[in-house]
Every structure is written in C-alpha cells, then in structure tokens.
Short mmCIF file of C-alpha atoms in Angstrom, two decimals:
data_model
loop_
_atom_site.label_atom_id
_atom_site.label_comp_id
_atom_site.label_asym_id
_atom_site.label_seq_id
_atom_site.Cartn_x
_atom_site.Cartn_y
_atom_site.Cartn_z
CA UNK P 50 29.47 -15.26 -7.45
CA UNK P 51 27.80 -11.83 -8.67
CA UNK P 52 25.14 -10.11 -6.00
CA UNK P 53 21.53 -10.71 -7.46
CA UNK P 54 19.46 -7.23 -8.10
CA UNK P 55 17.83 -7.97 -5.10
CA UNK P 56 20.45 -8.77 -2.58
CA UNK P 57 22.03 -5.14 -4.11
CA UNK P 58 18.87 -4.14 -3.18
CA UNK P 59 18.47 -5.28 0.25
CA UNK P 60 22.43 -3.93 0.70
CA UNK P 61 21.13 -0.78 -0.55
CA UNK P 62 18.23 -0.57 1.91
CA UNK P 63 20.83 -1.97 5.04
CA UNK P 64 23.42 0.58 4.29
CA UNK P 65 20.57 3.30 4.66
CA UNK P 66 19.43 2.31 7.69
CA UNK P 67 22.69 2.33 9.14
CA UNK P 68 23.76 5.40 8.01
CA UNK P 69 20.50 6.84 9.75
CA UNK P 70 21.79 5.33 13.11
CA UNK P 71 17.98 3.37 13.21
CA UNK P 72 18.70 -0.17 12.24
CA UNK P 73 19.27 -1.18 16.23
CA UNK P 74 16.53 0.72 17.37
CA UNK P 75 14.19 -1.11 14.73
CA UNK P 76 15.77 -4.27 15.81
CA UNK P 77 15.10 -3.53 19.31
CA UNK P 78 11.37 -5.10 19.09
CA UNK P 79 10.79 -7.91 16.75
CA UNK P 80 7.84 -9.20 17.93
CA UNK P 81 5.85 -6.68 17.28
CA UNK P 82 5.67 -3.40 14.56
CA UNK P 83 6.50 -0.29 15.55
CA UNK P 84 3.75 2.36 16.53
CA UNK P 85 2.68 4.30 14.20
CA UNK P 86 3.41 8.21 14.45
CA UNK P 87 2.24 10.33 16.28
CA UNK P 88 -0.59 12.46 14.14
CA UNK P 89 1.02 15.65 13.91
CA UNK P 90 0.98 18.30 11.04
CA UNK P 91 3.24 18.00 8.11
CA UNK P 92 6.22 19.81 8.92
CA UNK P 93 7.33 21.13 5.02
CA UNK P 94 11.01 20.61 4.03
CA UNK P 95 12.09 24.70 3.38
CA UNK P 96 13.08 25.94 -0.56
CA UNK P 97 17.05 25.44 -0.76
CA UNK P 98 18.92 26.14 -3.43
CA UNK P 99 20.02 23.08 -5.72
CA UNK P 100 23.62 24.06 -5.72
CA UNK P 101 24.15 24.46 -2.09
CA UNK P 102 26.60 22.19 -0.65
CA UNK P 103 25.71 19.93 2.44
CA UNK P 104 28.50 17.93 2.64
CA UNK P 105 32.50 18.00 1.67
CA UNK P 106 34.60 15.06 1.90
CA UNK P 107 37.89 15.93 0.32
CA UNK P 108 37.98 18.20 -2.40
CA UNK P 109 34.51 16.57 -3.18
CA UNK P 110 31.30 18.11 -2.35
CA UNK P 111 27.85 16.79 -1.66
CA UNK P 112 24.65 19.34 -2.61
CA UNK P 113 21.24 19.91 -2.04
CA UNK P 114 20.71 18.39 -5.60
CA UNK P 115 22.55 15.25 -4.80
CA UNK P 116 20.16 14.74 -1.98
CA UNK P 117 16.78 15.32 -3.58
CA UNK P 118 18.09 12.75 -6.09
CA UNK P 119 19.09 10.12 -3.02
CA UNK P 120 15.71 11.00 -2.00
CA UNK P 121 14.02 9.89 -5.07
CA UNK P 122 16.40 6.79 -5.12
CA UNK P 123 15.80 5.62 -1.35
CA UNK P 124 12.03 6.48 -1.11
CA UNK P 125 10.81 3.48 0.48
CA UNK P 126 13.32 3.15 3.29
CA UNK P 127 12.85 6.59 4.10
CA UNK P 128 9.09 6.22 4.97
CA UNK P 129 10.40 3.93 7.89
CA UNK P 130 12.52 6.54 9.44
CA UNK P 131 10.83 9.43 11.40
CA UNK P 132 10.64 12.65 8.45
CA UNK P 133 12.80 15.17 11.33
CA UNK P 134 15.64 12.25 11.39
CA UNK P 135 15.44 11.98 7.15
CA UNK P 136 17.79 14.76 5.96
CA UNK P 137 20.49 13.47 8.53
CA UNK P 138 20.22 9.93 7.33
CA UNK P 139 20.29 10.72 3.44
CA UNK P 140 23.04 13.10 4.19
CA UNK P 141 25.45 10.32 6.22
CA UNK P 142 23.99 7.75 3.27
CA UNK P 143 25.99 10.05 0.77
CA UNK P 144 28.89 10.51 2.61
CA UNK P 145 29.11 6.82 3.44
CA UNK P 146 28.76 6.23 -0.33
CA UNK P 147 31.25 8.93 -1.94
CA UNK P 148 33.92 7.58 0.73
CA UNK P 149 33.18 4.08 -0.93
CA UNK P 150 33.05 5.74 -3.91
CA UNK P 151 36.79 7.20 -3.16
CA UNK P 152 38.20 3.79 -1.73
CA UNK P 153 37.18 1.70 -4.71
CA UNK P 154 38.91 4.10 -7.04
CA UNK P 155 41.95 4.53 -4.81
CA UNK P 156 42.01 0.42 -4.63
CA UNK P 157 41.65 0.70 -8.60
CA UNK P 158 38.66 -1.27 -8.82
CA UNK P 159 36.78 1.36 -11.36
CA UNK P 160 38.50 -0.48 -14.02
CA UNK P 161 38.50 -3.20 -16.38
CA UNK P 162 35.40 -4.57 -18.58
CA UNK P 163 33.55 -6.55 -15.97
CA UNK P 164 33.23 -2.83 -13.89
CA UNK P 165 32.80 -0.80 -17.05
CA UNK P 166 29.71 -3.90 -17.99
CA UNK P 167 28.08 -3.01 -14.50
CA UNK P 168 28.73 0.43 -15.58
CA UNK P 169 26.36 0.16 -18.46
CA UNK P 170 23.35 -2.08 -17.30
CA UNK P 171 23.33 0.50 -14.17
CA UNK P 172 22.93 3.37 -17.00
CA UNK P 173 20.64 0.64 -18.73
CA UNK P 174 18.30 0.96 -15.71
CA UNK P 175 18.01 4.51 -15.61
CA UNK P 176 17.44 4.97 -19.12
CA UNK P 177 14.39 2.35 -18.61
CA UNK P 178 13.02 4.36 -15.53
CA UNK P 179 13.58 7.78 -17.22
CA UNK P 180 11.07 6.68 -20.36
CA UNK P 181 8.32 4.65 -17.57
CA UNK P 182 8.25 7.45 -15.80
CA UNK P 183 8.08 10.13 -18.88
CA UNK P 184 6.19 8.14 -20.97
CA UNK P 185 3.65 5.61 -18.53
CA UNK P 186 3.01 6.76 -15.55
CA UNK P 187 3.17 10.53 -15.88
CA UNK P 188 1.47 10.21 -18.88
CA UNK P 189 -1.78 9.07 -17.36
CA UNK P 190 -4.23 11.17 -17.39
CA UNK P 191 -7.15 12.77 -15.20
CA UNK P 192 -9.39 12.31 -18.32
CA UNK P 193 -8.03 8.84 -18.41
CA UNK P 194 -8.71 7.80 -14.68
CA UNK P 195 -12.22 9.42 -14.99
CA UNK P 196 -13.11 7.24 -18.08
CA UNK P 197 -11.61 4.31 -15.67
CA UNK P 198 -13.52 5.15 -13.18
CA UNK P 199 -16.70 5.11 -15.34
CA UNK P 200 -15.70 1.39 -16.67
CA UNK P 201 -14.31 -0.14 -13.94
CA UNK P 202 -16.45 0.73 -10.89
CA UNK P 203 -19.51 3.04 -11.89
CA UNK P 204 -20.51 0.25 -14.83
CA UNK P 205 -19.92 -2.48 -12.63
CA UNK P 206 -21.50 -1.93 -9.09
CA UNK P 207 -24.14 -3.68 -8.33
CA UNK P 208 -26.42 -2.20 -5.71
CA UNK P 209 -27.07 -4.78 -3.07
CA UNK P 210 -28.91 -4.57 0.28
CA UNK P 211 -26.55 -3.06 3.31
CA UNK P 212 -27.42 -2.96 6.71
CA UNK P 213 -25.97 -0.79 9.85
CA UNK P 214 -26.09 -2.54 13.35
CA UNK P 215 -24.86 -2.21 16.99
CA UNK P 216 -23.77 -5.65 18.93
CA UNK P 217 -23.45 -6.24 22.35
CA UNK P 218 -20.96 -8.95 22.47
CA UNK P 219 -20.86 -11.27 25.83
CA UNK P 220 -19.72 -15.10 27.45
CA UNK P 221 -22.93 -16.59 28.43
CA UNK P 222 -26.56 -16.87 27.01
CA UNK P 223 -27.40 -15.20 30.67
CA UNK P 224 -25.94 -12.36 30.68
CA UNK P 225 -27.00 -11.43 27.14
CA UNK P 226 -30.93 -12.16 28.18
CA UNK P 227 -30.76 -9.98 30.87
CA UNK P 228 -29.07 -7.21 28.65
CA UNK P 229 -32.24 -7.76 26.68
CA UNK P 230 -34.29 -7.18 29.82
CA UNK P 231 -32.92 -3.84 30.44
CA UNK P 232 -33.12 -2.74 27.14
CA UNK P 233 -37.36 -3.63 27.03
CA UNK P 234 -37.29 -1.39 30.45
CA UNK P 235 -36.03 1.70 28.07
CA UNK P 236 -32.10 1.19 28.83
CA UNK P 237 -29.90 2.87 26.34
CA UNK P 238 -28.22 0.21 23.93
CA UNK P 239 -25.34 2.43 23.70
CA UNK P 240 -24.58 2.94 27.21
CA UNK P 241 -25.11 -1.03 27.96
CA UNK P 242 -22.71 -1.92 24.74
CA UNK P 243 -19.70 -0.59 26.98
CA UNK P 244 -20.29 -4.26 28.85
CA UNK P 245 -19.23 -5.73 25.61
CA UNK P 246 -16.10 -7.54 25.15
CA UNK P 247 -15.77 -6.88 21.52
CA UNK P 248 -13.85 -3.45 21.25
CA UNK P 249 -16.68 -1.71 18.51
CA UNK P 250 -18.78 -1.46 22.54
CA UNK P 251 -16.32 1.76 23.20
CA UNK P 252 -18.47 3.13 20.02
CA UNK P 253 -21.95 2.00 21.19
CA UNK P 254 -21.81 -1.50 19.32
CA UNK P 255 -22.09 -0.02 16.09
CA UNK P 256 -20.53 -2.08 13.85
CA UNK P 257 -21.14 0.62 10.07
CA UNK P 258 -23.34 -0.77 7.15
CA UNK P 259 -22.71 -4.63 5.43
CA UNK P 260 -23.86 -6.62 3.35
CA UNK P 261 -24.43 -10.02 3.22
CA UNK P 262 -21.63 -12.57 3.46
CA UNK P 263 -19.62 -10.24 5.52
CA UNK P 264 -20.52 -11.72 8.97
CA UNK P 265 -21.04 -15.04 10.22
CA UNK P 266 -23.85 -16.57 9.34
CA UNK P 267 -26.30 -16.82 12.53
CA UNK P 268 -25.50 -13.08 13.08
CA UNK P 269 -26.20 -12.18 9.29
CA UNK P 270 -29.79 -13.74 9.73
CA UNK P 271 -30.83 -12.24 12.96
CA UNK P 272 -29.56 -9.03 12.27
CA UNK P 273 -31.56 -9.43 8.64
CA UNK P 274 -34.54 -10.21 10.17
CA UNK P 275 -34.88 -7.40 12.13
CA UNK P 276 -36.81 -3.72 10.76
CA UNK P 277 -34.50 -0.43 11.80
CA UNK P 278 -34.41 0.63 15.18
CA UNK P 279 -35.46 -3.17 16.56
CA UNK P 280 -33.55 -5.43 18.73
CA UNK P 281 -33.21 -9.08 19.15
CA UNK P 282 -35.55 -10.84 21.44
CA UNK P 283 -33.87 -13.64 22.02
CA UNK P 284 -29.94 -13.95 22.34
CA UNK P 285 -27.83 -14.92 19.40
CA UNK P 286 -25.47 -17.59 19.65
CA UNK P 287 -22.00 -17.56 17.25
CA UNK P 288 -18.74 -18.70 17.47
CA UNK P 289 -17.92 -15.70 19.65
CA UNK P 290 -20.34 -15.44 22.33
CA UNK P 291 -23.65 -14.34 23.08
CA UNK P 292 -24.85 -11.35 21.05
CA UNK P 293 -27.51 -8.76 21.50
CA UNK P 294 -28.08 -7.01 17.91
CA UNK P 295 -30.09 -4.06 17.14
CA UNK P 296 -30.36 -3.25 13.51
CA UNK P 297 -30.19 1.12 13.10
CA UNK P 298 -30.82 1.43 9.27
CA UNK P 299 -31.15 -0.22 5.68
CA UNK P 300 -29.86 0.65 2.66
CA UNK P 301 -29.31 0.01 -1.28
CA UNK P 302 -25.43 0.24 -1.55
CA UNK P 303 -23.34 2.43 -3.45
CA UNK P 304 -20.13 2.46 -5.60
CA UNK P 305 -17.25 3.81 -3.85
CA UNK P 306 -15.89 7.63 -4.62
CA UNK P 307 -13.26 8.34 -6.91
CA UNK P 308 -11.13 9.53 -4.20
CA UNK P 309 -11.18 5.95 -2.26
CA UNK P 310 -10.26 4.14 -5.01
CA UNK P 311 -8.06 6.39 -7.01
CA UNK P 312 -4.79 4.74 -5.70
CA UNK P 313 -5.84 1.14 -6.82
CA UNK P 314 -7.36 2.33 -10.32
CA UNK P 315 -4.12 4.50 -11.43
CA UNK P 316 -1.90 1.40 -10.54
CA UNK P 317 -4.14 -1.05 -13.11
CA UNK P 318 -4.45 1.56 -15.99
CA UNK P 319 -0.59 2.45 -15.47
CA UNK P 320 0.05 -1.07 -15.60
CA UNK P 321 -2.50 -1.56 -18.85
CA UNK P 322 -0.51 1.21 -20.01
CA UNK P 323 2.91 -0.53 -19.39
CA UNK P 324 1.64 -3.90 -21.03
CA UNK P 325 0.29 -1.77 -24.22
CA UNK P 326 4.19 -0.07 -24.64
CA UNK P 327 5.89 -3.05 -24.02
CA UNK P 328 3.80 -4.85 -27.11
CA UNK P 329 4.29 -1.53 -29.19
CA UNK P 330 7.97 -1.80 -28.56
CA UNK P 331 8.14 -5.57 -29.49
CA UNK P 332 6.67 -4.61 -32.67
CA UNK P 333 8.95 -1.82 -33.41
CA UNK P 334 12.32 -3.65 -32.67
CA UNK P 335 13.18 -7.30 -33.54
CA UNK P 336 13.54 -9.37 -30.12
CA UNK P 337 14.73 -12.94 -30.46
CA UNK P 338 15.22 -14.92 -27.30
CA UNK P 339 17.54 -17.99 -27.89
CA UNK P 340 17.41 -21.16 -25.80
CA UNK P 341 14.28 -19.97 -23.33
CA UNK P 342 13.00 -23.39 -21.46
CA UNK P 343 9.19 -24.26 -23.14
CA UNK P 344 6.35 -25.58 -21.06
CA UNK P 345 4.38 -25.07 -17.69
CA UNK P 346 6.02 -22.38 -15.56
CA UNK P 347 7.79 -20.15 -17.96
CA UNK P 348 7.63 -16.77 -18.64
CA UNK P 349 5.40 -15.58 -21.32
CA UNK P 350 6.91 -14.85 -24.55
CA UNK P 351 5.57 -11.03 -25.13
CA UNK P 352 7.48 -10.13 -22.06
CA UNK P 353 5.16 -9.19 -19.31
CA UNK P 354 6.82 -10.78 -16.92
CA UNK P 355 10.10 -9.40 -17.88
CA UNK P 356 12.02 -7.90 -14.20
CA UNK P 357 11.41 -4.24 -14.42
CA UNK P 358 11.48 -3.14 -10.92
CA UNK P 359 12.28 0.81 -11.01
CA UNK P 360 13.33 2.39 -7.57
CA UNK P 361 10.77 5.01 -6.28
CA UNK P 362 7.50 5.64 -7.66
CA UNK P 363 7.45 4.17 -11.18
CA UNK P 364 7.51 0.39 -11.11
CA UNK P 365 7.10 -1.88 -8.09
CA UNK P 366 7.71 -5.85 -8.53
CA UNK P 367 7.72 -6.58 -12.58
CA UNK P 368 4.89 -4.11 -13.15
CA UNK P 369 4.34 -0.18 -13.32
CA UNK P 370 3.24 1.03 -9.68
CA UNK P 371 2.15 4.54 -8.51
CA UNK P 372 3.28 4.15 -4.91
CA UNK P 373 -0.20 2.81 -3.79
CA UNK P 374 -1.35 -1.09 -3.47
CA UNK P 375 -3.05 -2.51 -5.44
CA UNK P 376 -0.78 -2.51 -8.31
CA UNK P 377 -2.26 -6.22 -9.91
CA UNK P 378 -5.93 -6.38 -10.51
CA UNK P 379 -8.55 -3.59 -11.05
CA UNK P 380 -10.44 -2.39 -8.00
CA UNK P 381 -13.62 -3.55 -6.79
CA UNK P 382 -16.60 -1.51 -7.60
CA UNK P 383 -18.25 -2.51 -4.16
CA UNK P 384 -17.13 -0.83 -1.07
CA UNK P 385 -15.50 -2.69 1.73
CA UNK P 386 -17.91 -2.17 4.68
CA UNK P 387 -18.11 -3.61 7.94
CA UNK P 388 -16.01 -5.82 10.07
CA UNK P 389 -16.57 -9.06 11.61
CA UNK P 390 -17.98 -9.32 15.38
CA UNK P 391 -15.59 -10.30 17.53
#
C-alpha cells in the first residue's frame, strides 16, 4: 500500500534526525520537554559561495546551494536541533539521501510509470509552493497589515477596566491574618510576599494588570473592591489558599501593539488572501469533481479545505501560514494580561 503524505512526512522528519545523530538523545527523556536554550547571542551563519562543494560522494557533489535549499525544505526539524549542530546534520541528511538516491537507480527503481507519476505530483507540489509563496504570502503587504491592524484590533478593542495587584498566597486563614498584622505595623508587602507559596512571591506578589473574568471569582471581588495602594483587611479564601491582596493601580485598557500581534494578523490576512486566489482560480479554470460523498462532514465544494500543506514557511496544515501561530482565526484586539493565582 502507497505511504500517505504524512507518513512521507514523518519519514522525512525521522531520517533528519538521525542523520543529525539527535534522535536518541531526544528520546533519552520522554517525560518531560527538553530545556530550552541557553539565551545566548545569535551566532550568524558566514557568506559562502553557492557553488562551493561540501560534500562528494562518487563523482557526485553536494554544494553550499544544495544545502540552503535542504534548509528551506527541513525548517521545522531543524529548530529542534541546537543551530552549532545544524550544518552537520543537513550535510549527513544529503549525503544519506544522494546515497539513496544512487542505490535506487543502481537497483533500477527510477523507472517505469508508477515512479515517473510520483515524479510529477512531487514537481506538482513545488510548482504549488513556488506560486503561494510568490504570489500569497510574499505578496502581503506592510500597507496591507497596517490597514489589518486598523480593522481587526484598533476598531474592535473595547477599553475595559484593568487592575494590577500583588498576592500573598498561604495554607491557613492564620497565617494570612497575621501577614495582615505586620503589614498595618508598616511591613513591606514585597518583602513578606517571599512567604508565599505561589511562585509570582519571588517578584513581590505582583501578579501585572487584569481584567475581569481572568481570576477566580472571590479574588476578582476583593481585589475590585479595593482603591490603589490598599490591602485586604480580612483574608481571602479561594480554591488555593488564603490570600492577602493589595491592589497597586487601575486602569482603562488598551489594544495591543502592532508588534505583539503581527505574527497572528499576517497568518489570517495570508490565509484571506489564500481563500480569495483559490476562488479566483476556480473561476478561471473549469473544476469538476466526480463522485464526491454529499452531506454532513464533507469537504466544502469551493475547495478550502483542499490539502495544501507546503514545507517551510508558506502553508502549514490546509491553510497559508507565515511560520507563527495563530494561522486560523483573526487575533484578539484585547491583550492577554495576567495569570491566575496559584
């Protein structure tokens, strides 16, 4: 039975991996993700010449070009091999490959129509990511995004009332009334908060501005309640403890930047952009679809949910990505603010 797209794709990823030398080690812990890197400076790949070769097997050669394209083509499993170990795996990737490449042709398995059909939809697929890329994503605009922007979030946000607030988080309705005792003989809320057992008391309690909803509900109304730079009397009970709240500052709130929500707006107009081609093109050219299943569950008949998953940045899923999340619905013009206490 033929491989699927995506179990080609998962083989694609595996062999990767194992080229790198890295699939053990990332199998080593699988309860639990890997760190993240360390935060260290960008280290920036040198200029190198296209034509330069890297790699010979036989009287075949491998060159700088043929990597930056295997770079393009294996994006995503690169980001989850450390950038100093990269070159090396893409390098032993290609080798692995071309000496595939040379056994499958020794073994005569380049010919015949069923190779010469893969041959085709393969070519099929670049064509398709060649005129996404040309002709959707790159041709997005910063005119375009600002206009977004405008529509999206600055038309939409709705100011609403936002509060910052420490917490002192603790077990028993005891301990949190004497808290309260030292702080009404001029203790320092910060200094106490390290007592907390929620981990925001390593920053003084503070807990950043919210709105309402974002906390549970007898925290929400005692921090409310309170006028800046007041603390709870009385301890608050929750579902987590005791708390001791004490509210630092009020505010109307505002629609996020441009820059923090750039990543999610360019994926929705790209992908408005993709839908608005694909109808275009259904115009243009006669499609007729013979014997497609009717009723609840099917694909729609313009094609939007067509497959058109395009290695690296173009499309991600069965719609045009930009390499960010969010690809789906357009963002939020409310900032996310806050976190729950804890």
């Amino acid at each position: 039975m033929p491989l699927s797209l995506t179990a080609r794709t998962a083989i694609s990823a595996a062999a990767l991996l194992l080229a790198a030398g890295v699939f053990g080690a990332r199998a080593q812990d699988t309860a639990q993700p890997a760190p993240p890197p360390a935060a260290t400076a960008p280290t920036s790949e040198p200029t190198r010449n296209p034509t330069d070769v890297v790699a010979r097997i036989g009287d075949q050669t491998i060159t700088e070009e043929d990597l930056t394209l295997a770079r393009q083509e294996f994006g995503s499993e690169l980001e989850q091999i450390p950038q100093e170990q990269q070159r090396s795996a893409l390098i032993d990737a290609l080798v692995n490959m071309r000496l595939l490449a040379v056994a499958a042709r020794d073994a005569k398995l380049d010919q015949g129509p069923e190779f010469e059909k893969r041959v085709e939809f393969i070519r099929m697929q670049a064509l398709r990511n060649a005129y996404v890329e040309a002709e959707i994503v790159n041709s997005l605009t910063p005119d375009e995004i600002q206009k977004g922007y405008e529509t999206l979030i600055l038309s939409q946000h709705k100011p609403e009332e936002q509060i910052r607030a420490r917490h002192i988080l603790v077990e028993t309705k005891e301990e949190a009334q004497k808290l309260i005792e030292e702080l009404k003989g001029g203790a320092a809320f910060e200094e106490l908060a390290k007592q907390s057992k929620d981990p925001s008391g390593q920053n003084g309690g503070d807990l950043g501005f919210f709105g309402k909803g974002q906390m549970v509900p007898p925290f929400e109304a005692a921090a409310l309640a309170l006028q800046p730079g007041a603390f709870t009397q009385e301890p608050v009970q929750s579902e987590f403890g005791w708390h001791v709240i004490k509210l630092e500052e009020k505010r109307m709130s505002e629609p996020p930047a441009l820059a923090e929500v750039e990543g999610e707006l360019r994926n929705y107009l790209v992908r408005q952009k993709f839908e608005t081609v694909m109808a275009d093109l259904r115009t243009r050219y006669a499609v007729e679809i013979l014997g497609r299943p009717e009723g609840p569950g099917q694909p729609p008949a313009d094609g939007a949910g067509d497959p058109a998953s395009v290695t690296g940045p173009a499309l991600v899923g069965d719609q045009p990505q930009t390499g960010t999340t969010g690809g789906g619905a357009a963002p939020s013009p409310d900032s996310a603010t806050g976190a729950q206490p804890q």
